[in-house]
XYZ file of C-alpha atoms in Angstrom:
549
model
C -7.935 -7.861 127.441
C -11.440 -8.008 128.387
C -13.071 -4.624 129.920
C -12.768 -5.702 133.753
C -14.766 -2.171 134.924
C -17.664 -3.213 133.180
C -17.721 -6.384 134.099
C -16.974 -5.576 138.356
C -20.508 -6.445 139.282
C -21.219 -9.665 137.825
C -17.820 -10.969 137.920
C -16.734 -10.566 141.887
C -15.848 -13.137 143.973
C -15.519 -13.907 147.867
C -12.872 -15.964 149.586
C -13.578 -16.784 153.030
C -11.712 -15.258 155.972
C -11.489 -18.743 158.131
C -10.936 -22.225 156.819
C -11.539 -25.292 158.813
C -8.473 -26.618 159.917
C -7.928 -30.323 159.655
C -8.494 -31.520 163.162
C -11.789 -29.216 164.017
C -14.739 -31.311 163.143
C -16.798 -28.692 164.594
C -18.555 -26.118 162.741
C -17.496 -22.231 163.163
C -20.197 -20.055 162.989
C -19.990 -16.125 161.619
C -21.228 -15.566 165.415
C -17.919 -17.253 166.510
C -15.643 -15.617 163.807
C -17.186 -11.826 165.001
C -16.599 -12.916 168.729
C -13.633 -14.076 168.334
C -11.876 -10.848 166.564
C -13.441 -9.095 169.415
C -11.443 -10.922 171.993
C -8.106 -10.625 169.952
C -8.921 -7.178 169.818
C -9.754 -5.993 173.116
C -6.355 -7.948 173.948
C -4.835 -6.072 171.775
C -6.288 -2.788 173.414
C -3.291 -0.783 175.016
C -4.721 -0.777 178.904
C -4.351 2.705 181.338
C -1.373 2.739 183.543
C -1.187 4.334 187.123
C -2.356 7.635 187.847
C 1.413 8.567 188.670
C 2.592 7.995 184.714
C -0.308 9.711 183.951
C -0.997 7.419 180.852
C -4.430 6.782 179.521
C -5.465 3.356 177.836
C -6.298 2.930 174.311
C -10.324 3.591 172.962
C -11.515 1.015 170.352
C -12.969 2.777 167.933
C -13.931 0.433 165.175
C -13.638 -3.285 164.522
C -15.012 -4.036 161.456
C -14.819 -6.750 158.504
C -12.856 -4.977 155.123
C -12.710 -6.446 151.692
C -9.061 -6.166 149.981
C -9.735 -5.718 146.253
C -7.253 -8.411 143.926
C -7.918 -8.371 140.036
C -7.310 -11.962 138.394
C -6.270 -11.179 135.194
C -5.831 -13.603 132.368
C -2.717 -13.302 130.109
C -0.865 -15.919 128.290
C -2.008 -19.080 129.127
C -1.736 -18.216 133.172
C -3.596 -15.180 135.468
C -1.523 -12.497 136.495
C -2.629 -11.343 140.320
C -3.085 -7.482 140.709
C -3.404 -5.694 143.703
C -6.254 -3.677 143.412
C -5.169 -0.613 146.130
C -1.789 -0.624 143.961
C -0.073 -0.654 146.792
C 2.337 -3.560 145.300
C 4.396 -2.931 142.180
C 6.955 -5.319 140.105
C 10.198 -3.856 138.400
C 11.138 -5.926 135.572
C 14.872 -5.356 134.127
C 15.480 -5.197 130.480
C 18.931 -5.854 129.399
C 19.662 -4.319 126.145
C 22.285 -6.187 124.024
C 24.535 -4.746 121.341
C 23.150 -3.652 118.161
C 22.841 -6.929 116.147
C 21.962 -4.698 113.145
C 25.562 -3.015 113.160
C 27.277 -6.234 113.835
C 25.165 -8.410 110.774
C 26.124 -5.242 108.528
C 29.306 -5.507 109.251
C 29.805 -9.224 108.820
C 27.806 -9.180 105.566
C 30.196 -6.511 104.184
C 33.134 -7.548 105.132
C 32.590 -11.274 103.468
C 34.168 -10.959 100.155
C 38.310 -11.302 101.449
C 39.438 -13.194 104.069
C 41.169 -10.429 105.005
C 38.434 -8.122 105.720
C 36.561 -10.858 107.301
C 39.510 -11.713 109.559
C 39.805 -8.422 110.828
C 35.788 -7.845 111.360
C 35.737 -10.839 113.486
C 39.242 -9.419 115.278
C 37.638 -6.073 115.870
C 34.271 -7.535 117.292
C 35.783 -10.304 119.213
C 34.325 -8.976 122.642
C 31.043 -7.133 120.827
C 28.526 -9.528 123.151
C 31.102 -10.039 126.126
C 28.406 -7.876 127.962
C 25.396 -5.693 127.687
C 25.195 -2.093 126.845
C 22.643 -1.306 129.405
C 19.529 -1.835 131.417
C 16.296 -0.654 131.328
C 13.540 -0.928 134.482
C 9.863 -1.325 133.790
C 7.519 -1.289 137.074
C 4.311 -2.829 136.899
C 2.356 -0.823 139.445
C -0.349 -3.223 141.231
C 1.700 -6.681 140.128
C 1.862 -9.290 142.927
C 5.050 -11.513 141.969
C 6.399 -12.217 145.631
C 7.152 -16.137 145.255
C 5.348 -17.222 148.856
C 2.452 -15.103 148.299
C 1.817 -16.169 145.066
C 2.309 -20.182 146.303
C -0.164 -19.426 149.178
C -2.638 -17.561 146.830
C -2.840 -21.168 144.445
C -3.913 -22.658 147.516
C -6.166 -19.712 148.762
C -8.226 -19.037 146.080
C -9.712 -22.564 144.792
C -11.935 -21.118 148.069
C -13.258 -17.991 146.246
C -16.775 -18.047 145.725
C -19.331 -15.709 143.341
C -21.695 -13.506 144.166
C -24.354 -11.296 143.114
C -25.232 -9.316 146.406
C -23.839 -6.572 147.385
C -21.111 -6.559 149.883
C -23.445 -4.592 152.945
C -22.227 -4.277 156.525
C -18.774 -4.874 155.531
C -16.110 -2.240 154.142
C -15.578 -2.866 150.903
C -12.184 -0.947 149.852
C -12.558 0.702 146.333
C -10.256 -0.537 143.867
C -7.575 2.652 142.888
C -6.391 0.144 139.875
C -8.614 -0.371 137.119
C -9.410 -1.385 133.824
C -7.266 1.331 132.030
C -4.311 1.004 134.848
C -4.281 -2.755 134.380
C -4.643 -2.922 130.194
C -1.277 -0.573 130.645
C 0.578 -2.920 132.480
C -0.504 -5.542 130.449
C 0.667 -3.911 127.780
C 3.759 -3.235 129.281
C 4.636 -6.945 130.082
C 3.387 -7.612 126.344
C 6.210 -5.485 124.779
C 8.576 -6.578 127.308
C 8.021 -9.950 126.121
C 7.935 -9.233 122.728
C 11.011 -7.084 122.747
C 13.269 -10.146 124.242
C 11.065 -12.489 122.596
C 12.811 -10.574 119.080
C 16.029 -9.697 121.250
C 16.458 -14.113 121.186
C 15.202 -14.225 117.422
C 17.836 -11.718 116.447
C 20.587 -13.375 118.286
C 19.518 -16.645 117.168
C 19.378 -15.187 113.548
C 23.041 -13.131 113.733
C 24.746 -16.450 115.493
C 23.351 -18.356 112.414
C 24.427 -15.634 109.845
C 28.391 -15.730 111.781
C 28.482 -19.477 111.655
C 27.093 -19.843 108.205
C 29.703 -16.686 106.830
C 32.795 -18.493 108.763
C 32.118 -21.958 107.055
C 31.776 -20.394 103.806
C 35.069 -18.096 104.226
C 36.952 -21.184 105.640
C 35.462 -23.450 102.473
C 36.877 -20.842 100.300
C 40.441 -20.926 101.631
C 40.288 -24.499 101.933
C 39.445 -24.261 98.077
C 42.704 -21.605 97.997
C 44.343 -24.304 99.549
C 43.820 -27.063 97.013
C 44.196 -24.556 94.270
C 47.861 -23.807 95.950
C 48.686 -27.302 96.248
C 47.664 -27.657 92.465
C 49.999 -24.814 92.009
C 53.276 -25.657 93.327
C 52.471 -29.203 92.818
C 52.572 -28.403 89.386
C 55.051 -26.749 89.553
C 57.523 -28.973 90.865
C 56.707 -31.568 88.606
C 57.499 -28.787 85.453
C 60.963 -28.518 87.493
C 61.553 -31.796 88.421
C 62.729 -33.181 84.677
C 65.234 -30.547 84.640
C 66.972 -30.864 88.196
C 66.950 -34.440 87.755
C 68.967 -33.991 84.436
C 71.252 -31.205 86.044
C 71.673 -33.970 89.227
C 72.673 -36.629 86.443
C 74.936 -34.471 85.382
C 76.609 -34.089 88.611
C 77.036 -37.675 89.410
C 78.297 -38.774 85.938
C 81.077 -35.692 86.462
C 81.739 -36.496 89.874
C 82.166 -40.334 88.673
C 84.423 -39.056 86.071
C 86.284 -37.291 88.531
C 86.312 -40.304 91.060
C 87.830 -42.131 88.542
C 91.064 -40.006 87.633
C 91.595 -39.822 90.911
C 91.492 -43.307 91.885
C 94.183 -43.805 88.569
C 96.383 -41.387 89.628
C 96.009 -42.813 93.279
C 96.495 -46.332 91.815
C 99.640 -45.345 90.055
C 101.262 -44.003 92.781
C 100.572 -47.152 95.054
C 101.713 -49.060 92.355
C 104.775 -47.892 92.222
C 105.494 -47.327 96.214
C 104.412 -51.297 95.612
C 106.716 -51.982 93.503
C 109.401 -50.346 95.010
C 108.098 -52.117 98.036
C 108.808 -55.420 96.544
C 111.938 -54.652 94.883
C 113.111 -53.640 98.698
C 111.756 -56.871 99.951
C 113.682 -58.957 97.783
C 116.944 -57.318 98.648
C 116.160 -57.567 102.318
C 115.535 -61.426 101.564
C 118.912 -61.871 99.564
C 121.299 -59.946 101.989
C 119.895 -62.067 105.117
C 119.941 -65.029 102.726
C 123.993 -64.262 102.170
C 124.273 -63.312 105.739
C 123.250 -66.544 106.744
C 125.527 -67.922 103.968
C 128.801 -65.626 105.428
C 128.313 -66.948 108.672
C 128.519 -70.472 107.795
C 131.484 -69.801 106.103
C 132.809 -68.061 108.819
C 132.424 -70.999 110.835
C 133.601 -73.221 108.256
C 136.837 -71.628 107.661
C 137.019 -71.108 111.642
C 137.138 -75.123 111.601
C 139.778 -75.413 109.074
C 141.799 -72.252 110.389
C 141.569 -70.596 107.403
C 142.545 -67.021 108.635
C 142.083 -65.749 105.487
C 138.886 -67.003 104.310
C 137.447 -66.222 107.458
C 138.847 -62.845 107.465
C 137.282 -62.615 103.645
C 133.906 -63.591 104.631
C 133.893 -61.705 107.884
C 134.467 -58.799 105.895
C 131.700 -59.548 103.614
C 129.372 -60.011 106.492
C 130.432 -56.473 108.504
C 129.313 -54.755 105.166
C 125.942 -56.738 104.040
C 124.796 -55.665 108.179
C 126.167 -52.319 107.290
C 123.257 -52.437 104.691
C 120.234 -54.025 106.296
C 118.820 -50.698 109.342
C 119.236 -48.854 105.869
C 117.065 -51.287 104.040
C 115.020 -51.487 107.195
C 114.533 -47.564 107.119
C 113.456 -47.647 103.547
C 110.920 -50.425 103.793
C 109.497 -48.501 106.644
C 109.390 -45.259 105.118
C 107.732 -47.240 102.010
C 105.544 -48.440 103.936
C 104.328 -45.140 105.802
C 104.109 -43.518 101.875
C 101.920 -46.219 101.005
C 99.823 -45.114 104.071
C 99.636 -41.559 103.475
C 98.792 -41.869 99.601
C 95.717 -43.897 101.135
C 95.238 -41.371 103.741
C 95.062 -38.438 100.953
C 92.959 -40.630 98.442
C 90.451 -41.298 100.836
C 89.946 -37.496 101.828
C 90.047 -36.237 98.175
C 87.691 -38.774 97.714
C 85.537 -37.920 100.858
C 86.119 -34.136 99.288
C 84.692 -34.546 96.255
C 81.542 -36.902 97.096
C 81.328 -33.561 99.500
C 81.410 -31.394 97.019
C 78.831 -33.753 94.555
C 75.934 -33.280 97.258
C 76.795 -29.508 97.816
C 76.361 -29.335 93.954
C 73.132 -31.687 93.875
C 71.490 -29.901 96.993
C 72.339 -26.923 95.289
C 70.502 -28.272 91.907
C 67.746 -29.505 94.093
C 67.084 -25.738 95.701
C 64.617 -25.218 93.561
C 62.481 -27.664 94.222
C 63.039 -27.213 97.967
C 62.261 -23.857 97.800
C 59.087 -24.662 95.861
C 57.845 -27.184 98.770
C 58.641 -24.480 101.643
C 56.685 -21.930 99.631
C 53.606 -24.246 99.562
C 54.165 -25.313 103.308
C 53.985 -22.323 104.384
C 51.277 -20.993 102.224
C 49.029 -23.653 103.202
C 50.105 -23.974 107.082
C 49.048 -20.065 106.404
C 46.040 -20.462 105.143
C 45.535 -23.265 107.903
C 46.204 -21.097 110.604
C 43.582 -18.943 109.221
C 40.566 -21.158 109.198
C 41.872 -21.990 112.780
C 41.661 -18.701 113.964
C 38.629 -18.064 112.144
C 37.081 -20.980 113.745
C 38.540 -19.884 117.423
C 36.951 -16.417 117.056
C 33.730 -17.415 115.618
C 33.259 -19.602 118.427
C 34.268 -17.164 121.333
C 31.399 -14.964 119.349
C 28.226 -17.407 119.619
C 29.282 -18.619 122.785
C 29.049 -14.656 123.912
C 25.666 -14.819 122.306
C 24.715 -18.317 123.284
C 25.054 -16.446 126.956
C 23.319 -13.703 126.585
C 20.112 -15.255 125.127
C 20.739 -17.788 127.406
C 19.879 -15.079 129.385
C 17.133 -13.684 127.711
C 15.512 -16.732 128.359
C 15.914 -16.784 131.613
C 14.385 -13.710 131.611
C 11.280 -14.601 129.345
C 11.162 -17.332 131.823
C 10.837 -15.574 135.285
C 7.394 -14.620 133.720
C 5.759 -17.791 134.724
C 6.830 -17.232 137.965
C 5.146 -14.451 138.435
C 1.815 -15.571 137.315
C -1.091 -18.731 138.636
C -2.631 -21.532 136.585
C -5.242 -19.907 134.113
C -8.939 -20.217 136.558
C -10.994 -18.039 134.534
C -11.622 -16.935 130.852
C -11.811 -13.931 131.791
C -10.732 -11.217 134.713
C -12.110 -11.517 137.774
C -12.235 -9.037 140.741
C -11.625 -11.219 144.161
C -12.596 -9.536 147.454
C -10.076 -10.838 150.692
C -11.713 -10.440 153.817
C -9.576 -9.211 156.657
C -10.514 -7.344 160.155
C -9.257 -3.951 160.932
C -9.557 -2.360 164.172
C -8.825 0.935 164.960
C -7.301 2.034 168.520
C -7.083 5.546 169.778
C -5.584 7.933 172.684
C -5.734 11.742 173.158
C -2.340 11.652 171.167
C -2.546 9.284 168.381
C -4.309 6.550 166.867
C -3.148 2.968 165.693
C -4.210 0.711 163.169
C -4.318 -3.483 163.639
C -5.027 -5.728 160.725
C -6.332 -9.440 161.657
C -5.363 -11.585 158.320
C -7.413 -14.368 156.610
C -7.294 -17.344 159.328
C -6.882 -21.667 160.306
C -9.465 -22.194 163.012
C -8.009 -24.778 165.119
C -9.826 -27.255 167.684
C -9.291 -26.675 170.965
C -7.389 -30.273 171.662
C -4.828 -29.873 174.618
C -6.117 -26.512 175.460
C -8.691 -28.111 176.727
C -6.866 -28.668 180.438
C -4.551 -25.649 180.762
C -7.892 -24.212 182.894
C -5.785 -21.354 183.516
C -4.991 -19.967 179.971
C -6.516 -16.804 179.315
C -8.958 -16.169 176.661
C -6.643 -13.899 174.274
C -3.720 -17.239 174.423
C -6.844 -19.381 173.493
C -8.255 -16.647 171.069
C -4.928 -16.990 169.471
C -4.680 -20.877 169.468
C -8.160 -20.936 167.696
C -7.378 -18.334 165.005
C -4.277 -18.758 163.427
C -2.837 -16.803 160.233
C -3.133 -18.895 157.360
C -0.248 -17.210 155.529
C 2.698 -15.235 156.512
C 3.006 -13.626 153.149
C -0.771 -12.401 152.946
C -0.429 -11.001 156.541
C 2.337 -9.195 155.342
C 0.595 -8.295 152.458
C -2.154 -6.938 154.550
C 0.010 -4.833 157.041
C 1.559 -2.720 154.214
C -2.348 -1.201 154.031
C -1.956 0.329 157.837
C 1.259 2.042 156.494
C -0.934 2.951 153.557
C -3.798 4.637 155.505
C -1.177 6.659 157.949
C 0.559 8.118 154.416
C -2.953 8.630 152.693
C -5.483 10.938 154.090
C -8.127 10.258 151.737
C -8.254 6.593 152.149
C -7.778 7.140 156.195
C -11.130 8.339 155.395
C -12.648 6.285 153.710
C -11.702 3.657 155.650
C -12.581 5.912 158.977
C -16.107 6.131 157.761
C -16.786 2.500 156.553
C -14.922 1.255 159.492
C -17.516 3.205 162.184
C -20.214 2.871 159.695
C -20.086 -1.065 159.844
C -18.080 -1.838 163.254
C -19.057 -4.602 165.204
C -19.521 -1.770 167.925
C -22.388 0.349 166.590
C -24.287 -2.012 164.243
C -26.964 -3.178 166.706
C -27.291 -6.722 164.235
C -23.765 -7.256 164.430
C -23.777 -6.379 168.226
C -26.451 -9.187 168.283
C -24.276 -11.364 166.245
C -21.308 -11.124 168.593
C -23.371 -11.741 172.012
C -24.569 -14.813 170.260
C -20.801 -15.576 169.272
C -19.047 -15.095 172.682
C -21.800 -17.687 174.040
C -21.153 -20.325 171.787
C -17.498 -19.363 172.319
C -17.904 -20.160 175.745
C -19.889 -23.456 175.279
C -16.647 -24.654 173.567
C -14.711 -23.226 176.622
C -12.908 -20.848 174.097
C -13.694 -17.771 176.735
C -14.555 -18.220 180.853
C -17.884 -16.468 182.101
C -16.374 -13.893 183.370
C -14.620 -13.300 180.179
C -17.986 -13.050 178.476
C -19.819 -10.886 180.914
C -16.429 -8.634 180.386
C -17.008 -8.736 176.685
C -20.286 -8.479 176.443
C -20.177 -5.193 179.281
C -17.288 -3.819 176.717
C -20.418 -4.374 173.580
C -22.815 -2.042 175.906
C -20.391 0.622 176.785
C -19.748 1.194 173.016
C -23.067 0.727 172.134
């Protein structure tokens, strides 16, 4: 960092306390600027009450023109903006992660099994689910409030350089100097460099867990074509010898089918026959029943008692015979049925019996296949998981240098465009006036202003100087007026700068200084050429100059 100290005298710079706004075309003289603060000021002043209250008015003791001291400090491409009364600080928040060291050691030695590696992955599964702590660094003197920082890029394009000294003014002494700010510089340097590594090493360790987890899953998907190789082998050793055993099994149970269809066969065969033989004799007795009863008639005609009686006989004893020959047909026929009945379920029995036998042959081989299925759907699972947990990992660490960058990037917001090589110490002018009773004393800061035109002012006749005063000076920015009040708080907690700023304050007030008096006579005139103040607003002011002359 260059050595600012040495540098103070030739490298300060001015910005102006009012800026032109764009619808005055007139000029504003320093005359006008000095007159004006007067006004505010004296409107300002707390007036005596009645006699009755017993309360006194206010005494202006100073009003005088103060430079705030801001360091411009290059650093990375940008300028940093300092505070030079250190009245400002900036906490930044470091987040510590989890030691990557411990987790990388622990992933490199747990590589060799799955095993291992499956439970190190198990075990760590939450290791970056959140940090392990935070740190705070303060930057004492940093200005990083967003607005004032926006309104300072459009501020100081107005600085200007000089080479005089700063006389008639009071010039507040920087408290925050070279050796103050090369701390905090170096402060934001490691701070940057320590999450600058904190994203390397994350980067690093999520490269090291996904390049460990591909080559552990490669090597079980090798296990698994090596197990496939295995069984498949295997089974094909086995598969000769169940097939023969399974041949086996269906030429017996073939055999087997066989007898038992012959002995089946044979017993149909002969129900069959018997069948037929019953038939035949069915056939023949209706045949001769037919025949008796033609006979019967016959003789009948030719009254032949005993014929008839003969053949009558003959007839009463073949019906005798046929329910018989009925029954046995029928029962026939129902044997014939039931040796069916029983050949089909032996039959049904022993094809039964040939599977159990051939699953039984084929167990084997069965078994073989499960063992591999499961092995592999194993070993499958495993790479899933793997894969699962490896990802839950770097998407833990994809957040928290997500993070870190987020981090690493809130340091451009803190900081302006680069303007200058080198530091720079930038004076902002500002007004403070002092008030005072028997009792206590008060402290008013006037901020860098917008002088406005007077435009519809210009008919309210009956607006009174302080509204106009008001109208024409306007605060340019809301966060630099802020900025500026935090220095009356300052000087109340402070004795020594009270102090200083006591004795610089009477030493140049617009009061005393008998030039500056000058300059303000000459300023409430022209202020009342542009009808800014009345006349008898200006012989008021210009009594008030003489009294505190």
């Amino acid at each position: 960092m260059p050595d600012c100290a040495d540098k103070e005298l030739r490298t300060r710079f001015i910005l102006p306390f009012a800026t032109l706004a764009a619808n005055r075309l007139k000029d504003f003289t320093k005359n006008m600027e000095l007159a004006a603060i007067l006004c505010l000021a004296e409107s300002s002043r707390e007036k005596g009450e009645s006699h009755i209250l017993k309360k006194t008015g206010e005494k202006l003791v100073f009003i005088t023109e103060a430079y705030y001291p801001i360091w411009l400090i290059p650093y990375n491409g940008a300028t940093l903006v300092f505070d030079g009364l250190g009245i400002t600080s900036h906490t930044l928040y470091y987040d510590t992660i989890p030691d990557i060291k411990i987790f990388d050691k622990n992933i490199q030695e747990n590589q060799k099994t799955t095993e291992a590696y499956s439970g190190t992955l198990a075990r760590n599964t939450d290791y970056f689910k959140n940090f392990t702590g935070r740190e705070e660094e303060t930057i004492e003197g940093l200005i990083t409030t967003p607005n004032l920082i926006k309104d300072f890029m459009t501020y100081l394009p107005q600085m200007k350089e000089t080479q005089r000294p700063l006389t008639t003014k009071a010039v507040l002494t920087p408290t925050i100097g070279d050796h103050e700010i090369q701390a905090s510089i170096e402060q934001l340097s490691n701070l940057r460099k320590r999450i600058n590594e904190d994203i390397e090493n994350i980067d690093a360790s999520m490269k090291l867990l996904n390049t460990t987890t591909v080559e552990v899953t490669e090597a079980i998907r090798e296990e698994i074509r090596k197990t496939q190789e295995k069984y498949d082998k295997q089974i094909k050793n086995t598969k000769p010898r169940i097939t023969r055993k399974i041949l086996q099994i269906q030429n017996k149970h073939h055999r087997k089918i066989i007898r038992t269809s012959k002995r089946f066969k044979k017993r149909l065969q002969r129900l069959h026959k018997n069948q037929v033989r019953l038939q035949k004799t069915l056939r023949r007795l209706i045949t001769e029943a037919k025949r008796c009863e033609t006979r019967i008639k016959f003789s009948r005609r030719r009254k032949k008692k005993q014929t008839e009686t003969q053949w009558t006989l003959k007839l009463k004893r073949i019906k005798k015979k046929l329910p018989t020959l009925h029954k046995e047909i029928e029962d026939t026929i129902k044997r014939m049925q039931n040796v069916e009945t029983a050949q089909k379920f032996e039959l049904a029995q022993q094809k039964t019996e040939c599977d159990t036998h051939i699953e039984a042959a084929n167990k084997t081989i069965r078994d073989l296949q499960a063992s591999k299925e499961a092995e592999i759907t194993m070993k499958r699972q495993e790479i899933t998981t793997l894969e699962h947990t490896t990802s839950d990992i770097t998407n833990q660490m994809h957040e928290i240098a997500k993070t870190k960058k987020v981090t690493l990037e809130e340091f451009d917001t803190i900081t302006l465009p680069r303007r200058k090589q080198s530091c720079a110490l930038v004076y902002m002018p500002f007004y403070l006036v002092r008030y005072e009773t028997e009792d206590k004393k008060r402290y008013v800061v006037y901020p860098p202003s917008i002088v406005s035109d007077m435009g519809i002012l210009t008919k309210m006749k009956g607006a009174l100087g302080a509204a106009k005063m008001k109208a024409l000076l306007q605060s340019r920015s809301k966060a630099i007026t802020t900025f500026l009040n935090q220095l009356v708080a300052l000087i109340g907690k402070n004795p020594m700068l009270e102090k200083e700023v006591t004795e610089a304050g009477i030493q140049d007030s617009l009061l005393l200084a008998k030039q500056l008096r000058i300059d303000v006579k000459r300023g409430l005139k022209e202020l009342e050429n542009e009808n800014w103040i009345s006349k008898s607003e200006l012989q008021t002011l210009s009594k008030l100059l003489y009294i505190y002359s």
